[in-house]
């Protein structure tokens, strides 16, 4: 559903003739009904470099102590040898396939950014 929500936010930005924004969804770790679609001004992702006198995107390199790296490290081998990709095909809104859960599962890495 995340792709649909992000696409909807992007469509709303286009309809309102807004540029310089990034489509975003907050609370994706919660139930879909609790998601909060929003738009983030691109300038909020930039930091000012006094030494070079220009705005840059803040880069952060993961270390082995970061939660996101530890999560990835714990599933790395399974992803390497297992079938962890997902191609669900079109959604089924009626009939027997609509009532069945998707047969394939994939990992979703959720990173909590504390800025």
PDB file of N, CA and C in Angstrom:
ATOM      1  N   UNK A   1       0.798  -1.206   0.000  1.00  0.00           N
ATOM      2  CA  UNK A   1       0.000   0.000   0.000  1.00  0.00           C
ATOM      3  C   UNK A   1       0.842   1.272   0.000  1.00  0.00           C
ATOM      4  N   UNK A   2       2.091   1.144   0.440  1.00  0.00           N
ATOM      5  CA  UNK A   2       2.939   2.317   0.551  1.00  0.00           C
ATOM      6  C   UNK A   2       3.107   3.022  -0.796  1.00  0.00           C
ATOM      7  N   UNK A   3       3.292   2.256  -1.854  1.00  0.00           N
ATOM      8  CA  UNK A   3       3.435   2.852  -3.181  1.00  0.00           C
ATOM      9  C   UNK A   3       2.196   3.625  -3.597  1.00  0.00           C
ATOM     10  N   UNK A   4       1.028   3.085  -3.287  1.00  0.00           N
ATOM     11  CA  UNK A   4      -0.223   3.775  -3.621  1.00  0.00           C
ATOM     12  C   UNK A   4      -0.346   5.095  -2.852  1.00  0.00           C
ATOM     13  N   UNK A   5       0.003   5.057  -1.567  1.00  0.00           N
ATOM     14  CA  UNK A   5      -0.117   6.264  -0.747  1.00  0.00           C
ATOM     15  C   UNK A   5       0.870   7.332  -1.221  1.00  0.00           C
ATOM     16  N   UNK A   6       2.108   6.927  -1.468  1.00  0.00           N
ATOM     17  CA  UNK A   6       3.098   7.890  -1.955  1.00  0.00           C
ATOM     18  C   UNK A   6       2.680   8.468  -3.308  1.00  0.00           C
ATOM     19  N   UNK A   7       2.132   7.627  -4.173  1.00  0.00           N
ATOM     20  CA  UNK A   7       1.652   8.107  -5.469  1.00  0.00           C
ATOM     21  C   UNK A   7       0.506   9.085  -5.312  1.00  0.00           C
ATOM     22  N   UNK A   8      -0.365   8.827  -4.357  1.00  0.00           N
ATOM     23  CA  UNK A   8      -1.490   9.736  -4.114  1.00  0.00           C
ATOM     24  C   UNK A   8      -0.986  11.094  -3.610  1.00  0.00           C
ATOM     25  N   UNK A   9      -0.014  11.060  -2.695  1.00  0.00           N
ATOM     26  CA  UNK A   9       0.560  12.312  -2.195  1.00  0.00           C
ATOM     27  C   UNK A   9       1.225  13.065  -3.345  1.00  0.00           C
ATOM     28  N   UNK A  10       1.974  12.358  -4.175  1.00  0.00           N
ATOM     29  CA  UNK A  10       2.630  13.006  -5.319  1.00  0.00           C
ATOM     30  C   UNK A  10       1.590  13.605  -6.264  1.00  0.00           C
ATOM     31  N   UNK A  11       0.497  12.888  -6.486  1.00  0.00           N
ATOM     32  CA  UNK A  11      -0.579  13.404  -7.335  1.00  0.00           C
ATOM     33  C   UNK A  11      -1.208  14.662  -6.752  1.00  0.00           C
ATOM     34  N   UNK A  12      -1.394  14.683  -5.444  1.00  0.00           N
ATOM     35  CA  UNK A  12      -1.944  15.879  -4.795  1.00  0.00           C
ATOM     36  C   UNK A  12      -0.995  17.064  -4.932  1.00  0.00           C
ATOM     37  N   UNK A  13       0.298  16.801  -4.828  1.00  0.00           N
ATOM     38  CA  UNK A  13       1.277  17.875  -5.001  1.00  0.00           C
ATOM     39  C   UNK A  13       1.227  18.434  -6.423  1.00  0.00           C
ATOM     40  N   UNK A  14       1.077  17.558  -7.394  1.00  0.00           N
ATOM     41  CA  UNK A  14       0.978  18.004  -8.791  1.00  0.00           C
ATOM     42  C   UNK A  14      -0.297  18.803  -8.999  1.00  0.00           C
ATOM     43  N   UNK A  15      -1.407  18.294  -8.454  1.00  0.00           N
ATOM     44  CA  UNK A  15      -2.690  18.984  -8.609  1.00  0.00           C
ATOM     45  C   UNK A  15      -2.657  20.384  -8.000  1.00  0.00           C
ATOM     46  N   UNK A  16      -1.955  20.522  -6.877  1.00  0.00           N
ATOM     47  CA  UNK A  16      -1.860  21.822  -6.205  1.00  0.00           C
ATOM     48  C   UNK A  16      -0.717  22.682  -6.756  1.00  0.00           C
ATOM     49  N   UNK A  17      -0.054  22.175  -7.809  1.00  0.00           N
ATOM     50  CA  UNK A  17       1.059  22.874  -8.465  1.00  0.00           C
ATOM     51  C   UNK A  17       2.174  23.219  -7.476  1.00  0.00           C
ATOM     52  N   UNK A  18       2.481  22.271  -6.597  1.00  0.00           N
ATOM     53  CA  UNK A  18       3.549  22.454  -5.616  1.00  0.00           C
ATOM     54  C   UNK A  18       4.808  21.773  -6.133  1.00  0.00           C
ATOM     55  N   UNK A  19       5.914  22.477  -6.084  1.00  0.00           N
ATOM     56  CA  UNK A  19       7.192  21.877  -6.455  1.00  0.00           C
ATOM     57  C   UNK A  19       8.148  22.053  -5.284  1.00  0.00           C
ATOM     58  N   UNK A  20       9.219  21.287  -5.282  1.00  0.00           N
ATOM     59  CA  UNK A  20      10.178  21.377  -4.197  1.00  0.00           C
ATOM     60  C   UNK A  20       9.768  20.602  -2.959  1.00  0.00           C
ATOM     61  N   UNK A  21       8.874  19.636  -3.111  1.00  0.00           N
ATOM     62  CA  UNK A  21       8.416  18.808  -1.994  1.00  0.00           C
ATOM     63  C   UNK A  21       8.706  17.339  -2.280  1.00  0.00           C
ATOM     64  N   UNK A  22       8.853  16.568  -1.225  1.00  0.00           N
ATOM     65  CA  UNK A  22       9.048  15.129  -1.323  1.00  0.00           C
ATOM     66  C   UNK A  22       7.831  14.458  -0.690  1.00  0.00           C
ATOM     67  N   UNK A  23       7.208  13.518  -1.403  1.00  0.00           N
ATOM     68  CA  UNK A  23       6.078  12.770  -0.846  1.00  0.00           C
ATOM     69  C   UNK A  23       6.587  11.889   0.288  1.00  0.00           C
ATOM     70  N   UNK A  24       5.824  11.832   1.375  1.00  0.00           N
ATOM     71  CA  UNK A  24       6.254  11.096   2.553  1.00  0.00           C
ATOM     72  C   UNK A  24       5.044  10.488   3.244  1.00  0.00           C
ATOM     73  N   UNK A  25       5.283   9.442   4.014  1.00  0.00           N
ATOM     74  CA  UNK A  25       4.243   8.828   4.838  1.00  0.00           C
ATOM     75  C   UNK A  25       4.855   8.583   6.212  1.00  0.00           C
ATOM     76  N   UNK A  26       4.207   9.102   7.236  1.00  0.00           N
ATOM     77  CA  UNK A  26       4.668   8.899   8.604  1.00  0.00           C
ATOM     78  C   UNK A  26       3.920   7.731   9.220  1.00  0.00           C
ATOM     79  N   UNK A  27       4.502   7.165  10.267  1.00  0.00           N
ATOM     80  CA  UNK A  27       3.908   6.056  11.043  1.00  0.00           C
ATOM     81  C   UNK A  27       3.733   4.781  10.224  1.00  0.00           C
ATOM     82  N   UNK A  28       4.665   4.465   9.324  1.00  0.00           N
ATOM     83  CA  UNK A  28       4.483   3.256   8.510  1.00  0.00           C
ATOM     84  C   UNK A  28       4.669   1.976   9.313  1.00  0.00           C
ATOM     85  N   UNK A  29       5.158   2.092  10.525  1.00  0.00           N
ATOM     86  CA  UNK A  29       5.247   0.922  11.391  1.00  0.00           C
ATOM     87  C   UNK A  29       3.922   0.590  12.048  1.00  0.00           C
ATOM     88  N   UNK A  30       2.945   1.469  11.911  1.00  0.00           N
ATOM     89  CA  UNK A  30       1.615   1.278  12.508  1.00  0.00           C
ATOM     90  C   UNK A  30       0.663   0.659  11.483  1.00  0.00           C
ATOM     91  N   UNK A  31      -0.573   0.466  11.882  1.00  0.00           N
ATOM     92  CA  UNK A  31      -1.605  -0.020  10.983  1.00  0.00           C
ATOM     93  C   UNK A  31      -1.824   1.011   9.860  1.00  0.00           C
ATOM     94  N   UNK A  32      -2.209   0.531   8.699  1.00  0.00           N
ATOM     95  CA  UNK A  32      -2.381   1.408   7.537  1.00  0.00           C
ATOM     96  C   UNK A  32      -3.337   2.563   7.832  1.00  0.00           C
ATOM     97  N   UNK A  33      -4.363   2.332   8.622  1.00  0.00           N
ATOM     98  CA  UNK A  33      -5.322   3.391   8.948  1.00  0.00           C
ATOM     99  C   UNK A  33      -4.696   4.509   9.773  1.00  0.00           C
ATOM    100  N   UNK A  34      -3.556   4.219  10.413  1.00  0.00           N
ATOM    101  CA  UNK A  34      -2.880   5.222  11.236  1.00  0.00           C
ATOM    102  C   UNK A  34      -1.754   5.937  10.489  1.00  0.00           C
ATOM    103  N   UNK A  35      -1.535   5.591   9.222  1.00  0.00           N
ATOM    104  CA  UNK A  35      -0.502   6.265   8.446  1.00  0.00           C
ATOM    105  C   UNK A  35      -0.869   7.731   8.271  1.00  0.00           C
ATOM    106  N   UNK A  36       0.145   8.579   8.163  1.00  0.00           N
ATOM    107  CA  UNK A  36      -0.070  10.005   7.993  1.00  0.00           C
ATOM    108  C   UNK A  36       0.649  10.482   6.730  1.00  0.00           C
ATOM    109  N   UNK A  37      -0.069  10.560   5.594  1.00  0.00           N
ATOM    110  CA  UNK A  37       0.566  11.066   4.380  1.00  0.00           C
ATOM    111  C   UNK A  37       0.893  12.542   4.546  1.00  0.00           C
ATOM    112  N   UNK A  38       2.033  12.943   4.027  1.00  0.00           N
ATOM    113  CA  UNK A  38       2.436  14.343   4.122  1.00  0.00           C
ATOM    114  C   UNK A  38       3.451  14.658   3.033  1.00  0.00           C
ATOM    115  N   UNK A  39       3.805  15.904   2.934  1.00  0.00           N
ATOM    116  CA  UNK A  39       4.831  16.349   1.995  1.00  0.00           C
ATOM    117  C   UNK A  39       5.888  17.103   2.781  1.00  0.00           C
ATOM    118  N   UNK A  40       7.139  16.829   2.482  1.00  0.00           N
ATOM    119  CA  UNK A  40       8.252  17.464   3.176  1.00  0.00           C
ATOM    120  C   UNK A  40       8.947  18.412   2.200  1.00  0.00           C
ATOM    121  N   UNK A  41       9.134  19.663   2.594  1.00  0.00           N
ATOM    122  CA  UNK A  41       9.871  20.575   1.710  1.00  0.00           C
ATOM    123  C   UNK A  41      11.298  20.065   1.498  1.00  0.00           C
ATOM    124  N   UNK A  42      11.729  20.025   0.273  1.00  0.00           N
ATOM    125  CA  UNK A  42      13.051  19.517  -0.060  1.00  0.00           C
ATOM    126  C   UNK A  42      14.148  20.256   0.713  1.00  0.00           C
ATOM    127  N   UNK A  43      13.950  21.518   0.962  1.00  0.00           N
ATOM    128  CA  UNK A  43      14.961  22.305   1.659  1.00  0.00           C
ATOM    129  C   UNK A  43      15.190  21.801   3.081  1.00  0.00           C
ATOM    130  N   UNK A  44      14.200  21.116   3.673  1.00  0.00           N
ATOM    131  CA  UNK A  44      14.359  20.573   5.024  1.00  0.00           C
ATOM    132  C   UNK A  44      15.359  19.421   5.063  1.00  0.00           C
ATOM    133  N   UNK A  45      15.661  18.845   3.907  1.00  0.00           N
ATOM    134  CA  UNK A  45      16.620  17.750   3.850  1.00  0.00           C
ATOM    135  C   UNK A  45      18.047  18.249   3.658  1.00  0.00           C
ATOM    136  N   UNK A  46      18.204  19.556   3.528  1.00  0.00           N
ATOM    137  CA  UNK A  46      19.516  20.139   3.256  1.00  0.00           C
ATOM    138  C   UNK A  46      20.137  20.722   4.514  1.00  0.00           C
ATOM    139  N   UNK A  47      21.456  20.732   4.548  1.00  0.00           N
ATOM    140  CA  UNK A  47      22.191  21.402   5.604  1.00  0.00           C
ATOM    141  C   UNK A  47      23.126  22.421   4.952  1.00  0.00           C
ATOM    142  N   UNK A  48      23.391  23.487   5.663  1.00  0.00           N
ATOM    143  CA  UNK A  48      24.232  24.543   5.117  1.00  0.00           C
ATOM    144  C   UNK A  48      25.687  24.275   5.490  1.00  0.00           C
ATOM    145  N   UNK A  49      26.551  24.273   4.492  1.00  0.00           N
ATOM    146  CA  UNK A  49      27.977  24.099   4.697  1.00  0.00           C
ATOM    147  C   UNK A  49      28.627  25.483   4.719  1.00  0.00           C
ATOM    148  N   UNK A  50      29.060  25.904   5.893  1.00  0.00           N
ATOM    149  CA  UNK A  50      29.684  27.232   5.995  1.00  0.00           C
ATOM    150  C   UNK A  50      31.024  27.281   5.275  1.00  0.00           C
ATOM    151  N   UNK A  51      31.746  26.160   5.310  1.00  0.00           N
ATOM    152  CA  UNK A  51      33.068  26.165   4.690  1.00  0.00           C
ATOM    153  C   UNK A  51      32.977  26.293   3.167  1.00  0.00           C
ATOM    154  N   UNK A  52      31.965  25.669   2.566  1.00  0.00           N
ATOM    155  CA  UNK A  52      31.823  25.714   1.116  1.00  0.00           C
ATOM    156  C   UNK A  52      30.735  26.680   0.669  1.00  0.00           C
ATOM    157  N   UNK A  53      30.019  27.260   1.643  1.00  0.00           N
ATOM    158  CA  UNK A  53      28.944  28.207   1.384  1.00  0.00           C
ATOM    159  C   UNK A  53      27.922  27.696   0.369  1.00  0.00           C
ATOM    160  N   UNK A  54      27.419  26.510   0.638  1.00  0.00           N
ATOM    161  CA  UNK A  54      26.356  25.947  -0.202  1.00  0.00           C
ATOM    162  C   UNK A  54      25.539  24.952   0.619  1.00  0.00           C
ATOM    163  N   UNK A  55      24.353  24.683   0.131  1.00  0.00           N
ATOM    164  CA  UNK A  55      23.467  23.719   0.794  1.00  0.00           C
ATOM    165  C   UNK A  55      23.753  22.322   0.240  1.00  0.00           C
ATOM    166  N   UNK A  56      23.768  21.349   1.143  1.00  0.00           N
ATOM    167  CA  UNK A  56      24.036  19.967   0.749  1.00  0.00           C
ATOM    168  C   UNK A  56      23.054  19.044   1.463  1.00  0.00           C
ATOM    169  N   UNK A  57      22.832  17.882   0.860  1.00  0.00           N
ATOM    170  CA  UNK A  57      22.043  16.848   1.513  1.00  0.00           C
ATOM    171  C   UNK A  57      22.933  16.194   2.560  1.00  0.00           C
ATOM    172  N   UNK A  58      22.426  16.139   3.783  1.00  0.00           N
ATOM    173  CA  UNK A  58      23.192  15.537   4.876  1.00  0.00           C
ATOM    174  C   UNK A  58      23.319  14.037   4.639  1.00  0.00           C
ATOM    175  N   UNK A  59      24.542  13.558   4.611  1.00  0.00           N
ATOM    176  CA  UNK A  59      24.787  12.137   4.422  1.00  0.00           C
ATOM    177  C   UNK A  59      25.157  11.515   5.754  1.00  0.00           C
ATOM    178  N   UNK A  60      24.699  10.318   5.955  1.00  0.00           N
ATOM    179  CA  UNK A  60      25.017   9.599   7.181  1.00  0.00           C
ATOM    180  C   UNK A  60      25.374   8.177   6.807  1.00  0.00           C
ATOM    181  N   UNK A  61      26.536   7.738   7.218  1.00  0.00           N
ATOM    182  CA  UNK A  61      26.977   6.386   6.911  1.00  0.00           C
ATOM    183  C   UNK A  61      26.609   5.459   8.062  1.00  0.00           C
ATOM    184  N   UNK A  62      26.077   4.294   7.734  1.00  0.00           N
ATOM    185  CA  UNK A  62      25.745   3.325   8.770  1.00  0.00           C
ATOM    186  C   UNK A  62      27.003   2.697   9.333  1.00  0.00           C
ATOM    187  N   UNK A  63      26.963   2.391  10.600  1.00  0.00           N
ATOM    188  CA  UNK A  63      28.054   1.664  11.242  1.00  0.00           C
ATOM    189  C   UNK A  63      27.514   0.315  11.689  1.00  0.00           C
ATOM    190  N   UNK A  64      28.393  -0.551  12.106  1.00  0.00           N
ATOM    191  CA  UNK A  64      27.972  -1.886  12.547  1.00  0.00           C
ATOM    192  C   UNK A  64      27.156  -1.844  13.830  1.00  0.00           C
ATOM    193  N   UNK A  65      27.159  -0.732  14.540  1.00  0.00           N
ATOM    194  CA  UNK A  65      26.390  -0.601  15.774  1.00  0.00           C
ATOM    195  C   UNK A  65      24.975  -0.086  15.536  1.00  0.00           C
ATOM    196  N   UNK A  66      24.674   0.405  14.348  1.00  0.00           N
ATOM    197  CA  UNK A  66      23.348   0.947  14.048  1.00  0.00           C
ATOM    198  C   UNK A  66      22.308  -0.170  13.987  1.00  0.00           C
ATOM    199  N   UNK A  67      21.088   0.132  14.472  1.00  0.00           N
ATOM    200  CA  UNK A  67      20.003  -0.853  14.457  1.00  0.00           C
ATOM    201  C   UNK A  67      19.684  -1.321  13.048  1.00  0.00           C
ATOM    202  N   UNK A  68      19.696  -0.410  12.089  1.00  0.00           N
ATOM    203  CA  UNK A  68      19.377  -0.792  10.706  1.00  0.00           C
ATOM    204  C   UNK A  68      20.405  -1.770  10.165  1.00  0.00           C
ATOM    205  N   UNK A  69      21.674  -1.560  10.467  1.00  0.00           N
ATOM    206  CA  UNK A  69      22.705  -2.479   9.995  1.00  0.00           C
ATOM    207  C   UNK A  69      22.563  -3.841  10.669  1.00  0.00           C
ATOM    208  N   UNK A  70      22.302  -3.844  11.976  1.00  0.00           N
ATOM    209  CA  UNK A  70      22.151  -5.123  12.684  1.00  0.00           C
ATOM    210  C   UNK A  70      20.962  -5.916  12.152  1.00  0.00           C
ATOM    211  N   UNK A  71      19.866  -5.217  11.830  1.00  0.00           N
ATOM    212  CA  UNK A  71      18.716  -5.902  11.246  1.00  0.00           C
ATOM    213  C   UNK A  71      19.088  -6.507   9.899  1.00  0.00           C
ATOM    214  N   UNK A  72      19.719  -5.711   9.043  1.00  0.00           N
ATOM    215  CA  UNK A  72      20.134  -6.219   7.734  1.00  0.00           C
ATOM    216  C   UNK A  72      21.104  -7.388   7.892  1.00  0.00           C
ATOM    217  N   UNK A  73      22.051  -7.291   8.822  1.00  0.00           N
ATOM    218  CA  UNK A  73      23.035  -8.345   9.022  1.00  0.00           C
ATOM    219  C   UNK A  73      22.375  -9.651   9.461  1.00  0.00           C
ATOM    220  N   UNK A  74      21.293  -9.538  10.253  1.00  0.00           N
ATOM    221  CA  UNK A  74      20.623 -10.753  10.736  1.00  0.00           C
ATOM    222  C   UNK A  74      19.861 -11.492   9.636  1.00  0.00           C
ATOM    223  N   UNK A  75      19.484 -10.815   8.557  1.00  0.00           N
ATOM    224  CA  UNK A  75      18.725 -11.479   7.487  1.00  0.00           C
ATOM    225  C   UNK A  75      19.510 -11.566   6.182  1.00  0.00           C
ATOM    226  N   UNK A  76      20.752 -11.097   6.189  1.00  0.00           N
ATOM    227  CA  UNK A  76      21.546 -11.026   4.960  1.00  0.00           C
ATOM    228  C   UNK A  76      21.688 -12.377   4.263  1.00  0.00           C
ATOM    229  N   UNK A  77      22.046 -13.405   4.993  1.00  0.00           N
ATOM    230  CA  UNK A  77      22.247 -14.718   4.366  1.00  0.00           C
ATOM    231  C   UNK A  77      20.950 -15.279   3.799  1.00  0.00           C
ATOM    232  N   UNK A  78      19.852 -15.080   4.525  1.00  0.00           N
ATOM    233  CA  UNK A  78      18.570 -15.562   4.017  1.00  0.00           C
ATOM    234  C   UNK A  78      18.208 -14.842   2.718  1.00  0.00           C
ATOM    235  N   UNK A  79      18.444 -13.545   2.673  1.00  0.00           N
ATOM    236  CA  UNK A  79      18.153 -12.788   1.454  1.00  0.00           C
ATOM    237  C   UNK A  79      19.053 -13.220   0.302  1.00  0.00           C
ATOM    238  N   UNK A  80      20.262 -13.614   0.623  1.00  0.00           N
ATOM    239  CA  UNK A  80      21.202 -14.028  -0.425  1.00  0.00           C
ATOM    240  C   UNK A  80      20.772 -15.332  -1.074  1.00  0.00           C
ATOM    241  N   UNK A  81      20.315 -16.289  -0.280  1.00  0.00           N
ATOM    242  CA  UNK A  81      20.013 -17.615  -0.816  1.00  0.00           C
ATOM    243  C   UNK A  81      18.518 -17.903  -0.913  1.00  0.00           C
ATOM    244  N   UNK A  82      17.705 -17.178  -0.215  1.00  0.00           N
ATOM    245  CA  UNK A  82      16.270 -17.430  -0.238  1.00  0.00           C
ATOM    246  C   UNK A  82      15.578 -16.612  -1.311  1.00  0.00           C
ATOM    247  N   UNK A  83      14.373 -16.958  -1.576  1.00  0.00           N
ATOM    248  CA  UNK A  83      13.563 -16.212  -2.541  1.00  0.00           C
ATOM    249  C   UNK A  83      12.828 -15.119  -1.771  1.00  0.00           C
ATOM    250  N   UNK A  84      13.466 -13.988  -1.594  1.00  0.00           N
ATOM    251  CA  UNK A  84      12.889 -12.918  -0.795  1.00  0.00           C
ATOM    252  C   UNK A  84      12.347 -11.782  -1.645  1.00  0.00           C
ATOM    253  N   UNK A  85      12.370 -11.947  -2.935  1.00  0.00           N
ATOM    254  CA  UNK A  85      11.779 -10.938  -3.799  1.00  0.00           C
ATOM    255  C   UNK A  85      10.269 -11.126  -3.802  1.00  0.00           C
ATOM    256  N   UNK A  86       9.565 -10.141  -4.292  1.00  0.00           N
ATOM    257  CA  UNK A  86       8.113 -10.254  -4.305  1.00  0.00           C
ATOM    258  C   UNK A  86       7.568  -9.628  -5.574  1.00  0.00           C
ATOM    259  N   UNK A  87       6.757 -10.363  -6.271  1.00  0.00           N
ATOM    260  CA  UNK A  87       6.062  -9.867  -7.456  1.00  0.00           C
ATOM    261  C   UNK A  87       4.623 -10.342  -7.333  1.00  0.00           C
ATOM    262  N   UNK A  88       3.812  -9.582  -6.606  1.00  0.00           N
ATOM    263  CA  UNK A  88       2.462 -10.065  -6.325  1.00  0.00           C
ATOM    264  C   UNK A  88       1.506 -10.008  -7.498  1.00  0.00           C
ATOM    265  N   UNK A  89       1.841  -9.240  -8.529  1.00  0.00           N
ATOM    266  CA  UNK A  89       0.911  -9.101  -9.648  1.00  0.00           C
ATOM    267  C   UNK A  89      -0.204  -8.142  -9.292  1.00  0.00           C
ATOM    268  N   UNK A  90      -1.232  -8.080 -10.103  1.00  0.00           N
ATOM    269  CA  UNK A  90      -2.322  -7.137  -9.837  1.00  0.00           C
ATOM    270  C   UNK A  90      -3.121  -7.547  -8.598  1.00  0.00           C
ATOM    271  N   UNK A  91      -3.650  -6.553  -7.910  1.00  0.00           N
ATOM    272  CA  UNK A  91      -4.490  -6.833  -6.752  1.00  0.00           C
ATOM    273  C   UNK A  91      -5.816  -7.438  -7.213  1.00  0.00           C
ATOM    274  N   UNK A  92      -6.314  -8.376  -6.417  1.00  0.00           N
ATOM    275  CA  UNK A  92      -7.595  -8.995  -6.696  1.00  0.00           C
ATOM    276  C   UNK A  92      -8.609  -8.429  -5.701  1.00  0.00           C
ATOM    277  N   UNK A  93      -9.609  -7.716  -6.208  1.00  0.00           N
ATOM    278  CA  UNK A  93     -10.591  -7.077  -5.338  1.00  0.00           C
ATOM    279  C   UNK A  93     -11.870  -7.890  -5.170  1.00  0.00           C
ATOM    280  N   UNK A  94     -12.044  -8.952  -5.940  1.00  0.00           N
ATOM    281  CA  UNK A  94     -13.236  -9.771  -5.824  1.00  0.00           C
ATOM    282  C   UNK A  94     -12.871 -11.195  -6.185  1.00  0.00           C
ATOM    283  N   UNK A  95     -13.762 -12.103  -5.871  1.00  0.00           N
ATOM    284  CA  UNK A  95     -13.545 -13.511  -6.166  1.00  0.00           C
ATOM    285  C   UNK A  95     -12.677 -14.191  -5.128  1.00  0.00           C
ATOM    286  N   UNK A  96     -12.371 -15.455  -5.381  1.00  0.00           N
ATOM    287  CA  UNK A  96     -11.610 -16.259  -4.428  1.00  0.00           C
ATOM    288  C   UNK A  96     -10.210 -15.710  -4.131  1.00  0.00           C
ATOM    289  N   UNK A  97      -9.435 -15.251  -5.129  1.00  0.00           N
ATOM    290  CA  UNK A  97      -8.095 -14.753  -4.805  1.00  0.00           C
ATOM    291  C   UNK A  97      -8.093 -13.556  -3.847  1.00  0.00           C
ATOM    292  N   UNK A  98      -9.159 -12.781  -3.825  1.00  0.00           N
ATOM    293  CA  UNK A  98      -9.200 -11.590  -2.970  1.00  0.00           C
ATOM    294  C   UNK A  98      -9.251 -11.958  -1.497  1.00  0.00           C
ATOM    295  N   UNK A  99      -9.785 -13.126  -1.168  1.00  0.00           N
ATOM    296  CA  UNK A  99      -9.934 -13.512   0.231  1.00  0.00           C
ATOM    297  C   UNK A  99      -8.713 -14.246   0.772  1.00  0.00           C
ATOM    298  N   UNK A 100      -7.732 -14.540  -0.079  1.00  0.00           N
ATOM    299  CA  UNK A 100      -6.542 -15.265   0.367  1.00  0.00           C
ATOM    300  C   UNK A 100      -5.406 -14.290   0.653  1.00  0.00           C
ATOM    301  N   UNK A 101      -4.618 -14.570   1.696  1.00  0.00           N
ATOM    302  CA  UNK A 101      -3.454 -13.711   1.947  1.00  0.00           C
ATOM    303  C   UNK A 101      -2.391 -13.952   0.872  1.00  0.00           C
ATOM    304  N   UNK A 102      -1.527 -12.971   0.629  1.00  0.00           N
ATOM    305  CA  UNK A 102      -0.483 -13.170  -0.376  1.00  0.00           C
ATOM    306  C   UNK A 102       0.419 -14.336   0.009  1.00  0.00           C
ATOM    307  N   UNK A 103       0.792 -15.145  -0.971  1.00  0.00           N
ATOM    308  CA  UNK A 103       1.607 -16.327  -0.713  1.00  0.00           C
ATOM    309  C   UNK A 103       3.057 -15.959  -0.438  1.00  0.00           C
ATOM    310  N   UNK A 104       3.509 -14.866  -1.001  1.00  0.00           N
ATOM    311  CA  UNK A 104       4.913 -14.499  -0.826  1.00  0.00           C
ATOM    312  C   UNK A 104       5.051 -13.475   0.288  1.00  0.00           C
ATOM    313  N   UNK A 105       6.145 -13.535   0.966  1.00  0.00           N
ATOM    314  CA  UNK A 105       6.462 -12.576   2.019  1.00  0.00           C
ATOM    315  C   UNK A 105       7.842 -12.003   1.718  1.00  0.00           C
ATOM    316  N   UNK A 106       8.047 -10.800   2.077  1.00  0.00           N
ATOM    317  CA  UNK A 106       9.369 -10.204   1.929  1.00  0.00           C
ATOM    318  C   UNK A 106       9.699  -9.426   3.178  1.00  0.00           C
ATOM    319  N   UNK A 107      10.963  -9.157   3.352  1.00  0.00           N
ATOM    320  CA  UNK A 107      11.396  -8.383   4.506  1.00  0.00           C
ATOM    321  C   UNK A 107      11.223  -6.905   4.222  1.00  0.00           C
ATOM    322  N   UNK A 108      10.844  -6.179   5.205  1.00  0.00           N
ATOM    323  CA  UNK A 108      10.789  -4.723   5.123  1.00  0.00           C
ATOM    324  C   UNK A 108      11.695  -4.195   6.216  1.00  0.00           C
ATOM    325  N   UNK A 109      12.705  -3.469   5.807  1.00  0.00           N
ATOM    326  CA  UNK A 109      13.591  -2.867   6.796  1.00  0.00           C
ATOM    327  C   UNK A 109      12.980  -1.548   7.226  1.00  0.00           C
ATOM    328  N   UNK A 110      12.714  -1.404   8.494  1.00  0.00           N
ATOM    329  CA  UNK A 110      12.180  -0.154   9.022  1.00  0.00           C
ATOM    330  C   UNK A 110      13.269   0.526   9.821  1.00  0.00           C
ATOM    331  N   UNK A 111      13.562   1.713   9.454  1.00  0.00           N
ATOM    332  CA  UNK A 111      14.609   2.469  10.128  1.00  0.00           C
ATOM    333  C   UNK A 111      13.957   3.631  10.850  1.00  0.00           C
ATOM    334  N   UNK A 112      14.246   3.767  12.101  1.00  0.00           N
ATOM    335  CA  UNK A 112      13.745   4.907  12.873  1.00  0.00           C
ATOM    336  C   UNK A 112      14.834   5.954  12.871  1.00  0.00           C
ATOM    337  N   UNK A 113      14.526   7.090  12.309  1.00  0.00           N
ATOM    338  CA  UNK A 113      15.499   8.167  12.239  1.00  0.00           C
ATOM    339  C   UNK A 113      15.282   9.096  13.407  1.00  0.00           C
ATOM    340  N   UNK A 114      16.310   9.265  14.171  1.00  0.00           N
ATOM    341  CA  UNK A 114      16.254  10.190  15.292  1.00  0.00           C
ATOM    342  C   UNK A 114      17.173  11.352  14.964  1.00  0.00           C
ATOM    343  N   UNK A 115      16.571  12.468  14.605  1.00  0.00           N
ATOM    344  CA  UNK A 115      17.393  13.586  14.164  1.00  0.00           C
ATOM    345  C   UNK A 115      17.417  14.726  15.124  1.00  0.00           C
TER     346      UNK A 115
END
